[in-house]
Coordinates of C-alpha atoms and ligand atoms in Angstrom, one line a residue:
X178 CA 122.1 110.0 71.9
X179 CA 121.6 113.0 69.6
X180 CA 118.0 111.9 69.2
X181 CA 117.5 112.0 72.9
X182 CA 117.7 115.8 73.1
X183 CA 114.9 116.8 70.8
X184 CA 112.8 113.9 72.2
X185 CA 113.3 115.2 75.7
X186 CA 112.6 118.8 74.7
X187 CA 109.4 117.8 72.9
X188 CA 108.3 115.8 75.9
X189 CA 108.7 118.8 78.1
X190 CA 106.8 121.0 75.6
X191 CA 103.9 118.5 75.4
X192 CA 103.8 118.1 79.1
X193 CA 103.6 121.9 79.5
X194 CA 100.7 122.1 77.2
X195 CA 98.8 119.4 79.1
X196 CA 99.9 120.5 82.5
X197 CA 97.1 120.2 85.0
X198 CA 96.5 123.4 86.9
X199 CA 97.7 121.9 90.2
X200 CA 101.1 121.5 88.7
X201 CA 101.1 125.0 87.5
X202 CA 100.2 126.1 91.0
X203 CA 103.1 124.1 92.4
X204 CA 105.2 125.7 89.8
X205 CA 104.0 129.1 90.8
X206 CA 105.0 128.3 94.3
X207 CA 108.5 127.4 93.0
X208 CA 108.5 130.7 91.0
X209 CA 107.4 132.6 94.1
X210 CA 110.2 131.1 96.2
X211 CA 112.7 131.9 93.5
X212 CA 111.5 135.5 93.6
X213 CA 111.7 135.4 97.4
X214 CA 115.3 134.2 97.2
X215 CA 116.1 136.9 94.8
X216 CA 114.8 139.5 97.3
X217 CA 117.3 138.2 99.8
X218 CA 120.2 138.8 97.5
X219 CA 122.2 142.0 97.7
X220 CA 120.1 144.7 96.1
X221 CA 122.5 145.4 93.2
X222 CA 122.5 141.8 92.2
X223 CA 118.7 141.6 92.3
X224 CA 118.3 144.8 90.2
X225 CA 120.7 143.4 87.6
X226 CA 118.9 140.1 87.4
X227 CA 115.4 141.6 87.3
X228 CA 116.4 144.1 84.7
X229 CA 118.0 141.5 82.5
X230 CA 116.0 138.4 81.7
X231 CA 113.8 137.2 84.5
X232 CA 115.5 134.4 86.4
X233 CA 113.3 131.5 85.4
X234 CA 113.6 132.2 81.7
X235 CA 117.4 132.7 82.1
X236 CA 117.7 129.4 83.8
X237 CA 115.5 127.7 81.2
X238 CA 117.7 129.0 78.3
X239 CA 121.0 128.1 79.9
X240 CA 119.6 124.6 80.5
X241 CA 119.4 124.0 76.7
X242 CA 123.0 124.8 76.3
X243 CA 124.0 122.4 79.0
X244 CA 122.0 119.6 77.4
X245 CA 123.7 120.2 74.0
X246 CA 127.2 120.1 75.7
X247 CA 126.4 116.8 77.3
X248 CA 125.2 115.5 73.9
X249 CA 128.7 116.0 72.4
X250 CA 130.3 113.4 74.7
X251 CA 128.0 110.5 73.8
X252 CA 129.2 106.9 74.2
X253 CA 129.2 106.4 70.4
X254 CA 131.8 109.1 69.9
X255 CA 134.0 108.1 72.9
X256 CA 136.1 105.0 73.7
X257 CA 134.6 101.6 72.9
X258 CA 135.9 100.3 76.2
X259 CA 133.4 102.3 78.1
X260 CA 132.1 100.4 81.1
X261 CA 128.5 99.5 81.8
X262 CA 128.8 101.5 85.0
X263 CA 129.7 104.6 83.0
X264 CA 126.7 104.1 80.7
X265 CA 124.4 103.9 83.7
X266 CA 126.0 107.1 85.1
X267 CA 125.5 109.0 81.9
X268 CA 121.9 107.8 81.6
X269 CA 121.1 108.8 85.2
X270 CA 122.7 112.2 84.7
X271 CA 120.6 112.7 81.5
X272 CA 117.6 111.8 83.6
X273 CA 118.7 114.4 86.2
X274 CA 119.2 117.0 83.5
X275 CA 115.8 116.3 82.1
X276 CA 114.2 116.6 85.5
X277 CA 116.1 119.8 86.1
X278 CA 114.9 121.1 82.7
X279 CA 111.4 120.1 83.5
X280 CA 111.5 122.0 86.8
X281 CA 112.9 125.1 85.1
X282 CA 110.3 124.8 82.4
X283 CA 107.6 124.7 85.1
X284 CA 109.1 127.8 86.8
X285 CA 109.0 129.6 83.5
X286 CA 105.4 128.7 82.8
X287 CA 104.5 129.8 86.3
X288 CA 106.2 133.1 85.8
X289 CA 104.4 133.6 82.5
X290 CA 101.1 132.7 84.1
X291 CA 101.7 135.2 86.9
X292 CA 102.4 138.0 84.3
X293 CA 99.1 137.1 82.5
X294 CA 96.8 136.2 85.4
X295 CA 98.1 138.1 88.4
X296 CA 99.6 137.0 91.7
X297 CA 97.9 134.8 94.2
X298 CA 96.3 136.4 97.3
X299 CA 95.7 134.0 100.1
X300 CA 92.8 134.5 102.5
X301 CA 92.1 132.2 105.5
X302 CA 88.4 132.1 106.2
X303 CA 87.4 133.2 109.7
X304 CA 84.2 132.7 111.5
X305 CA 81.6 135.3 110.5
X306 CA 83.2 135.8 107.1
X307 CA 81.0 135.7 104.1
X308 CA 81.7 135.6 100.4
X309 CA 80.6 139.2 99.6
X310 CA 82.9 140.6 102.3
X311 CA 85.8 138.4 101.3
X312 CA 85.4 139.4 97.6
X313 CA 84.9 143.1 98.5
X314 CA 88.2 143.0 100.5
X315 CA 89.9 142.0 97.2
X316 CA 88.3 144.9 95.3
X317 CA 85.8 142.6 93.6
X318 CA 82.1 143.7 93.4
X319 CA 78.9 141.8 94.0
X320 CA 78.5 140.9 90.3
X321 CA 81.7 138.9 90.4
X322 CA 80.5 137.1 93.6
X323 CA 77.3 136.3 91.8
X324 CA 79.1 135.0 88.7
X325 CA 81.5 132.8 90.6
X326 CA 78.8 131.4 92.9
X327 CA 76.7 130.5 89.9
X328 CA 79.5 128.5 88.2
X329 CA 78.0 125.2 87.0
X330 CA 78.9 122.1 89.1
X331 CA 80.9 123.6 91.9
X332 CA 79.7 127.3 92.3
X333 CA 77.3 126.3 95.1
X334 CA 80.1 124.9 97.2
X335 CA 81.1 128.5 97.9
X336 CA 77.9 128.9 99.9
X337 CA 79.3 126.4 102.4
X338 CA 82.8 127.9 103.1
X339 CA 83.9 127.2 106.7
X340 CA 86.4 128.8 109.1
X341 CA 89.9 127.4 108.6
X342 CA 89.4 126.8 104.9
X343 CA 91.0 129.3 102.5
X344 CA 90.4 131.2 99.3
X345 CA 93.1 132.2 96.9
X346 CA 92.4 135.0 94.5
X347 CA 94.3 135.8 91.3
X348 CA 93.5 139.2 90.0
X349 CA 95.1 140.7 86.9
X350 CA 96.2 144.2 86.2
X351 CA 92.7 145.2 84.9
X352 CA 91.3 144.1 88.2
X353 CA 89.6 141.0 86.8
X354 CA 89.4 137.9 88.9
X355 CA 91.2 135.4 86.6
X356 CA 91.4 132.4 89.0
X357 CA 89.9 131.5 92.3
X358 CA 91.1 128.6 94.3
X359 CA 88.8 127.3 97.2
X360 CA 91.0 125.2 99.4
X361 CA 88.8 122.8 101.3
X362 CA 91.7 120.7 102.7
X363 CA 95.3 120.0 101.9
X364 CA 94.1 117.3 99.6
X365 CA 91.0 118.9 98.0
X366 CA 90.6 122.2 96.2
X367 CA 88.2 123.7 93.7
X368 CA 89.6 125.9 90.9
X369 CA 87.5 128.5 89.2
X370 CA 89.0 129.7 86.0
X371 CA 87.7 132.7 84.1
X372 CA 86.5 132.1 80.6
X373 CA 84.9 134.3 78.0
X374 CA 81.5 133.7 79.6
X375 CA 81.8 133.5 83.4
X376 CA 83.8 130.8 85.1
X377 CA 84.5 127.1 84.8
X378 CA 85.2 125.1 87.9
X379 CA 87.0 121.9 88.5
X380 CA 87.8 119.8 91.5
X381 CA 91.4 119.0 92.1
X382 CA 92.3 116.2 94.6
X383 CA 95.8 115.2 95.5
X384 CA 96.7 111.8 96.8
X385 CA 99.1 111.7 99.7
X386 CA 102.2 109.7 99.9
X387 CA 101.7 106.6 102.1
X388 CA 104.5 105.5 104.4
X389 CA 104.3 102.2 106.3
X390 CA 105.1 102.8 109.9
X391 CA 105.9 100.4 112.7
X392 CA 104.8 100.7 116.3
X393 CA 104.8 98.5 119.4
X394 CA 103.9 98.7 123.0
X395 CA 103.5 96.8 126.3
X396 CA 100.6 97.5 128.5
X397 CA 101.2 98.5 132.1
X398 CA 97.8 99.9 133.0
X399 CA 95.7 100.5 130.0
X400 CA 95.7 100.1 126.2
X401 CA 95.3 103.8 125.7
X402 CA 98.3 104.8 127.8
X403 CA 100.5 102.1 126.1
X404 CA 99.4 103.1 122.6
X405 CA 99.9 106.8 123.4
X406 CA 103.4 105.9 124.5
X407 CA 103.9 104.0 121.2
X408 CA 102.9 107.2 119.3
X409 CA 99.6 105.9 118.1
X410 CA 96.7 108.4 117.7
X411 CA 93.4 107.8 119.5
X412 CA 91.7 106.8 116.2
X413 CA 94.4 104.2 115.4
X414 CA 94.0 102.8 118.9
X415 CA 90.3 102.5 118.5
X416 CA 90.9 100.7 115.2
X417 CA 93.4 98.4 116.8
X418 CA 90.9 97.6 119.5
X419 CA 88.2 97.1 116.9
X420 CA 90.2 94.6 114.9
X421 CA 90.9 92.4 118.0
X422 CA 87.6 93.3 119.8
X423 CA 85.9 90.1 118.7
X424 CA 88.4 88.0 120.6
X425 CA 89.6 90.3 123.4
X426 CA 87.3 92.2 125.7
X427 CA 89.4 95.4 126.1
X428 CA 87.6 96.3 129.4
X429 CA 87.6 92.9 131.1
X430 CA 90.5 90.9 129.6
X431 CA 93.5 93.3 129.5
X432 CA 96.4 92.5 131.8
X433 CA 99.6 94.2 132.6
X434 CA 102.3 92.7 130.3
X435 CA 99.9 92.3 127.3
X436 CA 101.7 93.6 124.2
X437 CA 101.0 94.6 120.6
X438 CA 102.9 95.5 117.5
X439 CA 101.6 96.7 114.2
X440 CA 102.5 98.2 110.8
X441 CA 100.2 101.0 109.7
X442 CA 100.1 103.7 107.1
X443 CA 100.9 107.3 107.6
X444 CA 99.9 109.8 105.0
X445 CA 102.2 112.6 103.9
X446 CA 102.0 115.5 101.5
X447 CA 105.2 117.2 100.6
X448 CA 106.9 115.9 103.7
X449 CA 104.2 117.0 106.1
X450 CA 102.2 114.4 108.0
X451 CA 98.5 114.6 107.2
X452 CA 97.2 111.7 109.3
X453 CA 97.1 108.0 109.6
X454 CA 95.9 105.5 107.0
X455 CA 95.0 101.9 107.6
X456 CA 96.5 99.2 109.9
X457 CA 98.2 96.8 107.5
X458 CA 99.1 94.0 109.9
X459 CA 98.9 93.8 113.7
X460 CA 99.4 91.3 116.5
X461 CA 98.2 91.4 120.0
X462 CA 99.3 89.2 122.9
X463 CA 96.6 88.9 125.6
X464 CA 97.3 86.8 128.7
X465 CA 99.9 84.8 126.8
X466 CA 97.9 84.2 123.7
X467 CA 98.8 86.0 120.5
X468 CA 96.3 87.0 117.9
X469 CA 97.5 88.3 114.4
X470 CA 95.4 90.1 111.9
X471 CA 96.2 90.9 108.3
X472 CA 94.3 93.5 106.2
X473 CA 93.3 92.1 102.8
X474 CA 91.3 93.5 99.9
X475 CA 89.8 90.8 97.7
X476 CA 89.2 90.9 94.0
X477 CA 85.7 92.3 94.6
X478 CA 87.2 95.2 96.4
X479 CA 86.0 94.1 99.8
X480 CA 88.4 94.7 102.6
X481 CA 88.6 92.9 105.9
X482 CA 91.0 91.6 108.6
X483 CA 91.9 87.9 108.6
X484 CA 94.0 85.5 110.7
X485 CA 97.1 84.2 109.0
X486 CA 95.3 81.1 107.9
X487 CA 92.4 83.1 106.3
X488 CA 89.7 83.1 109.0
X489 CA 87.8 86.3 109.5
X490 CA 88.7 88.3 112.6
X491 CA 85.0 89.1 113.0
X492 CA 82.1 87.1 114.1
X493 CA 79.0 86.8 111.9
X494 CA 77.0 88.7 114.6
X495 CA 77.6 91.7 116.8
X496 CA 77.1 90.8 120.4
X497 CA 75.0 93.9 121.1
X498 CA 73.3 95.7 118.2
X499 CA 73.1 99.1 120.0
X500 CA 75.3 101.4 122.0
X501 CA 73.4 101.0 125.3
X502 CA 73.7 102.8 128.6
X503 CA 72.7 99.7 130.7
X504 CA 71.1 96.3 130.5
X505 CA 67.6 96.8 131.9
X506 CA 66.4 93.2 131.6
X507 CA 68.3 90.0 131.0
X508 CA 67.3 86.8 129.2
X509 CA 65.2 85.1 131.8
X510 CA 62.7 82.2 131.1
X511 CA 61.0 82.8 134.5
X512 CA 60.6 86.5 134.7
X513 CA 57.7 88.5 136.1
X514 CA 56.5 90.8 133.3
X515 CA 56.9 94.5 134.3
X516 CA 53.7 95.5 132.6
X517 CA 51.4 92.5 133.3
X518 CA 52.9 91.5 136.7
X519 CA 52.5 87.9 135.7
X520 CA 55.1 85.2 135.1
X521 CA 56.2 85.6 131.6
X522 CA 59.6 84.5 130.2
X523 CA 61.8 87.3 129.0
X524 CA 63.2 85.8 125.8
X525 CA 65.6 88.5 124.8
X526 CA 67.8 91.2 126.4
X527 CA 66.7 94.7 127.0
X528 CA 69.3 97.4 126.4
X529 CA 68.3 100.8 127.8
X530 CA 69.5 103.6 125.5
X531 CA 68.5 107.2 124.8
X532 CA 65.6 107.8 122.5
X533 CA 66.5 107.4 118.8
X534 CA 69.9 105.8 119.3
X535 CA 70.5 103.9 116.1
X536 CA 69.8 100.1 116.2
X537 CA 72.2 98.1 114.0
X538 CA 71.7 94.9 112.2
X539 CA 73.7 92.3 114.2
X540 CA 74.7 90.4 111.1
X541 CA 74.3 90.2 107.3
X542 CA 70.9 89.0 106.2
X543 CA 67.5 89.9 104.7
X544 CA 64.6 91.7 106.2
X545 CA 61.9 89.3 107.1
X546 CA 59.6 91.9 108.6
X547 CA 59.8 95.6 109.3
X548 CA 56.6 97.2 110.7
X549 CA 54.2 97.2 113.7
X550 CA 53.3 94.2 115.8
X551 CA 51.2 94.2 119.0
X552 CA 53.4 94.2 122.0
X553 CA 56.7 94.7 120.0
X554 CA 55.5 98.0 118.6
X555 CA 57.8 99.0 115.7
X556 CA 59.9 95.9 115.1
X557 CA 62.4 94.5 112.7
X558 CA 63.0 90.7 112.0
X559 CA 66.2 89.8 110.1
X560 CA 66.7 86.4 108.6
X561 CA 70.4 85.3 108.6
X562 CA 72.2 82.2 107.2
X563 CA 71.9 78.9 109.1
X564 CA 68.3 79.6 110.4
X565 CA 69.2 82.4 112.7
X566 CA 66.6 85.2 113.1
X567 CA 67.3 88.4 115.1
X568 CA 64.5 90.6 116.4
X569 CA 64.7 94.3 117.3
X570 CA 61.6 95.6 119.1
X571 CA 60.0 98.8 120.6
X572 CA 61.7 101.1 118.0
X573 CA 60.6 104.7 117.9
X574 CA 61.2 104.9 114.2
X575 CA 62.0 102.3 111.5
X576 CA 64.7 102.9 108.9
X577 CA 62.2 102.2 106.1
X578 CA 63.6 98.8 105.0
X579 CA 61.4 96.6 102.9
X580 CA 60.7 92.9 103.2
X581 CA 63.4 90.9 101.4
X582 CA 65.9 93.7 101.4
X583 CA 69.5 92.8 102.0
X584 CA 71.2 94.3 105.1
X585 CA 74.8 94.4 106.2
X586 CA 76.2 93.9 109.7
X587 CA 76.2 97.3 111.5
X588 CA 73.7 98.9 109.1
X589 CA 71.1 101.1 110.9
X590 CA 67.7 99.4 110.7
X591 CA 65.7 101.4 113.3
X592 CA 66.0 103.8 116.2
X593 CA 65.4 103.1 119.9
X594 CA 62.0 104.0 121.3
X595 CA 59.3 102.7 123.6
X596 CA 56.5 101.7 121.2
X597 CA 54.4 98.6 122.1
X598 CA 54.5 97.3 125.7
X599 CA 57.5 99.1 127.0
X600 CA 58.1 101.2 130.2
X601 CA 61.0 103.3 128.9
X602 CA 63.1 103.7 125.8
X603 CA 65.1 100.5 125.2
X604 CA 65.9 97.9 122.6
X605 CA 64.4 94.4 123.1
X606 CA 66.7 92.1 121.2
X607 CA 66.2 88.4 120.5
X608 CA 68.4 85.8 118.9
X609 CA 66.6 82.7 117.6
X610 CA 68.3 79.6 116.2
X611 CA 66.0 77.2 114.4
X612 CA 63.0 79.0 116.0
X613 CA 64.4 78.6 119.6
X614 CA 65.1 81.7 121.7
X615 CA 68.8 81.8 122.8
X616 CA 70.4 84.1 125.2
X617 CA 71.9 86.9 123.0
X618 CA 74.6 87.6 125.7
X619 CA 76.0 84.1 125.9
X620 CA 75.1 82.3 122.6
X621 CA 78.3 81.2 120.8
X622 CA 78.5 83.4 117.8
X623 CA 79.8 81.9 114.5
X624 CA 82.8 83.4 112.7
X625 CA 82.2 85.7 109.7
X626 CA 83.0 84.3 106.3
X627 CA 86.7 83.3 105.8
X628 CA 88.8 84.1 102.7
X629 CA 87.2 82.6 99.6
X630 CA 88.9 79.6 98.1
X631 CA 89.6 81.5 94.9
X632 CA 91.4 84.2 96.9
X633 CA 93.4 81.9 99.2
X634 CA 96.6 81.8 97.1
X635 CA 96.7 85.6 96.8
X636 CA 95.8 86.0 100.4
X637 CA 98.6 83.6 101.6
X638 CA 101.2 85.6 99.7
X639 CA 100.1 88.8 101.2
X640 CA 99.8 87.3 104.7
X641 CA 103.3 85.9 104.6
X642 CA 104.8 89.1 103.3
X643 CA 103.1 91.3 105.9
X644 CA 104.0 89.0 108.8
X645 CA 107.6 88.8 107.6
X646 CA 107.7 92.6 107.5
X647 CA 106.2 92.9 111.0
X648 CA 108.7 90.4 112.4
X649 CA 111.6 92.1 110.7
X650 CA 110.6 95.4 112.2
X651 CA 110.3 94.1 115.6
X652 CA 113.7 92.3 115.4
X653 CA 115.4 95.4 114.1
X654 CA 113.9 97.3 117.1
X655 CA 115.1 94.6 119.5
X656 CA 118.6 94.7 118.0
X657 CA 118.9 98.5 118.6
X658 CA 117.6 98.4 122.1
Ligands
ZN160 ZN1 62.4 92.9 126.5

């Protein structure tokens, strides 16, 4: 037990030396709030405390005494009949004391830092602000702006400051900028620290706390209204619809009484909600049929949603590879050609879309051809597994893919245009199986790859756990209703 005290103290000292700056910043906030509290105390008291030893140091010193006192009543010196429970208690109280000591050490370090480097001045960037004006307002001249903006690695980021972001200046008593913090977001800041020669910059990122959150809803009129009522953001609703969108057409198939429930992540930083994370597990009941999806990341780091038995929630092909405004010509083996006015089969679907709308690869595969062909204009052919070839014609521009290059589903391969024989900007899309043209709008699309055999055991574990958690939440909710 006696050993524990020096060990704890050394640990704190070591940690102080190695403290990343963001901790020091946090500590300086603590110190600032302590100072703030002191200002609220009756003035006599404040004077006394300020004139004596500054509060953080005072607290730090008294802590050591407390720790020593605790040390004198160690289990080895007291009754041999001490219960396990008591041992736990004293261990946990030592832990608490250590934590307290650590917090006070931090506060002291922050106080020292403030003495040496100056106080932080916070400036929120407004539209029309520029670096020179912002620095000038802090009494810093153009040469400082130049120096900071030329800091290796991150100096140039200051040329892109945007309204709503902030700058925090720390200027010492000699009027020298000792530290600058460029706060890009709650999770991302760049610190500029003064050194003998100019400044050194580093990026500091914080990771938010992730809290799994449950939500459920029943649809009366639309998915959007129901999910809004359930407290889901628009993004999360889009994601939910995206997961089940391969099985359920959210425009045509939704009925009153359809329901959903899900567990998703919410991101917090110091108790404040920053936003939503991923949907972990969700189920959707549409016209009496329930679909369940589990998010799973495999050992290669690839993440996707799967059914409880490990099938992909996705199809191997997108139904439409472009966000279109209307279908301008359907698959029709007996069509009169619009340019030649002769009977020519239309062996694909035409999707009218604004010029340069991205055209996406319908499925994973390899580029068979990307270039110019008479009639098709700029055209891309993609070879997929199982002898499927997809064709994307009349592009205004190609994305510069080379023959044999791998493409992923959803990857942009070209941009909508009217090259070749076309009367207006549109995508002519073909779906060929074993060389035979099939109707892209109705052809049965194969499922995307299921969970690999080698991943199945690990997936099953995850799947069962997530479904159990989802069910438990929904039962708990029912019980309280
Ligand atoms: Zn066409």
